[in-house]
C-alpha positions as a Python dict, from the first residue, in 0.01 Angstrom:
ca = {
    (1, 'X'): (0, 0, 0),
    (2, 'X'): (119, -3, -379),
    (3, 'X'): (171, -313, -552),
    (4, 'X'): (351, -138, -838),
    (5, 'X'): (655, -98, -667),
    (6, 'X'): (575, -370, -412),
    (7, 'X'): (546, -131, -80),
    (8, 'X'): (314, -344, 179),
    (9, 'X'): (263, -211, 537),
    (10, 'X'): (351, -495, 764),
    (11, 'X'): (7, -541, 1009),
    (12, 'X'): (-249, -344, 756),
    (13, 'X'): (-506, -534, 569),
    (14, 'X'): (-468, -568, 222),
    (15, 'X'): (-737, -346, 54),
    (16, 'X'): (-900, -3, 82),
    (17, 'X'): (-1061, 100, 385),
    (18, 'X'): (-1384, 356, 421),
    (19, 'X'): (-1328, 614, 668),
    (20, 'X'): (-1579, 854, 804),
    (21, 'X'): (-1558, 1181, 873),
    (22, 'X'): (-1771, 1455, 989),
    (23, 'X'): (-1729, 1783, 938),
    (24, 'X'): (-1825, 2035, 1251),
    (25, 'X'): (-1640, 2306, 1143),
    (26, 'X'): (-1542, 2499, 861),
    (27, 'X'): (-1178, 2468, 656),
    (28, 'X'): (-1154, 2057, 792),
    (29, 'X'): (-863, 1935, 687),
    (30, 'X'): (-948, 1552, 618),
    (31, 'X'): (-690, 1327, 750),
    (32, 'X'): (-606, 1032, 511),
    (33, 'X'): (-464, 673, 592),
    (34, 'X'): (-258, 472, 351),
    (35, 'X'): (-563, 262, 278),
    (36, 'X'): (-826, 464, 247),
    (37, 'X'): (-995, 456, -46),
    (38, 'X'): (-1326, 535, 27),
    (39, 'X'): (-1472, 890, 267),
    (40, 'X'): (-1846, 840, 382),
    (41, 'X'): (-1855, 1240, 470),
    (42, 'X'): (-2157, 1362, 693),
    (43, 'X'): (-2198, 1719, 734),
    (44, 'X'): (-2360, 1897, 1047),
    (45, 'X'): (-2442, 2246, 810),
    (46, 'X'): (-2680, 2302, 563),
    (47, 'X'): (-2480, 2592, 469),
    (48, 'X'): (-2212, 2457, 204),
    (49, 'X'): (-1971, 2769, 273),
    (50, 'X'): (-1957, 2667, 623),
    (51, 'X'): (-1867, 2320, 591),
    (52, 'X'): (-1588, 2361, 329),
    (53, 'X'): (-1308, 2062, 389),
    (54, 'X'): (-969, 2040, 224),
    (55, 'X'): (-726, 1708, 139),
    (56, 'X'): (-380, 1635, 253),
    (57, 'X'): (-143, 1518, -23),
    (58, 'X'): (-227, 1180, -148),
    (59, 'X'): (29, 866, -20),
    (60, 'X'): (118, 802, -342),
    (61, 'X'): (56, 877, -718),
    (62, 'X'): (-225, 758, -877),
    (63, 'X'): (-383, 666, -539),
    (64, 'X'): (-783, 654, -615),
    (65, 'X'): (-999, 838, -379),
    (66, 'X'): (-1410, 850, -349),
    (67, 'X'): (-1566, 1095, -158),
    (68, 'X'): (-1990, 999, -80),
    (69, 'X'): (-2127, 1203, 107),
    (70, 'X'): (-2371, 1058, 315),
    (71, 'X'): (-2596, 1295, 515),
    (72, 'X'): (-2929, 1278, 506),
    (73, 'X'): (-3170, 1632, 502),
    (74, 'X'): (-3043, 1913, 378),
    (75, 'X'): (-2679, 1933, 532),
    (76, 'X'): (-2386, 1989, 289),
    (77, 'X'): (-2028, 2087, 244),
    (78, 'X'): (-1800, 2228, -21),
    (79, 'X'): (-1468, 2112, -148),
    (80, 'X'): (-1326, 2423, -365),
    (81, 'X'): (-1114, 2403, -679),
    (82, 'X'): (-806, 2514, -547),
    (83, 'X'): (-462, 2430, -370),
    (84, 'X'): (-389, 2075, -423),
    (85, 'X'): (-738, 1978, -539),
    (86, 'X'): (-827, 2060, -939),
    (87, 'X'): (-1202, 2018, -981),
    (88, 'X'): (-1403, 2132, -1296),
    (89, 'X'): (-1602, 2339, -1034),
    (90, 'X'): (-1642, 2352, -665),
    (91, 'X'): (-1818, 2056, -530),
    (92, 'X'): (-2135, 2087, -355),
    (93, 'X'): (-2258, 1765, -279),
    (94, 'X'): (-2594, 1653, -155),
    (95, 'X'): (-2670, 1292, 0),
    (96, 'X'): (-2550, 1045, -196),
    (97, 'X'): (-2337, 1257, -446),
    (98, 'X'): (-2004, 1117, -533),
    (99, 'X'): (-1676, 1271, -630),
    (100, 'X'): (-1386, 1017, -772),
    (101, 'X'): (-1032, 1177, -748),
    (102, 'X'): (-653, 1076, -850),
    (103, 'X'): (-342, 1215, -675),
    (104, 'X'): (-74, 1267, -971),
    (105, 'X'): (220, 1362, -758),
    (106, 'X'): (90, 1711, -696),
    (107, 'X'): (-297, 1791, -684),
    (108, 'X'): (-575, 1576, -634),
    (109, 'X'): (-734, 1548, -1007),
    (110, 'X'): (-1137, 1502, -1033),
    (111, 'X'): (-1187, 1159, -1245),
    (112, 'X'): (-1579, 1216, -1216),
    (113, 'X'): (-1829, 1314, -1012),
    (114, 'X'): (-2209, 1181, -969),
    (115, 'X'): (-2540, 1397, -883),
    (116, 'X'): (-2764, 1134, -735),
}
């Protein structure tokens, strides 16, 4: 949904939604909803280059988007700076680390990111 130019989905909540996804496999392609805001990401690997994951174009520009990934141990994943997706370096997250992104039409831009 975007309230700038007044586009509601008739039968969706208003609001972001988390989804969850696991990755099992390497080169995931992450499959967004119009809502989602929020990806709790679990990882089976504790190899990050064989749990990389990649993002479809965003719904809209300046759609937010917060990746935490949530696994607990040592299992990780990798989201590379490349294709649509401009990082200031790949992103190797741990459990708990955060990565805040904004679609702008054409790549998904990294606002921050948060080693916790």
């Amino acid at each position: 949904m975007n309230f700038r130019d007044g586009y509601l989905v008739a039968g969706q909540p208003l609001g972001a939604l988390p989804q969850d996804v696991t990755l099992t496999a390497d080169d995931t392609t992450i499959i967004l909803s119009q809502q989602t805001a929020l990806i709790r990401l679990y990882s089976d690997s504790t190899t990050a280059a064989n749990r990389t994951f990649l993002l479809p174009p965003g719904w809209i520009i300046g759609q937010d988007l917060t990746i935490c990934f949530m696994s607990t141990g040592s299992t990780t994943a990798q989201l590379q700076d490349s294709g649509n997706v401009a990082l200031s370096a790949a992103w190797t997250p741990l459990v708990n680390d955060t990565l805040r992104l904004m679609w702008n039409g054409t790549v998904w831009v990294e606002i921050s990111r948060s080693d916790n």
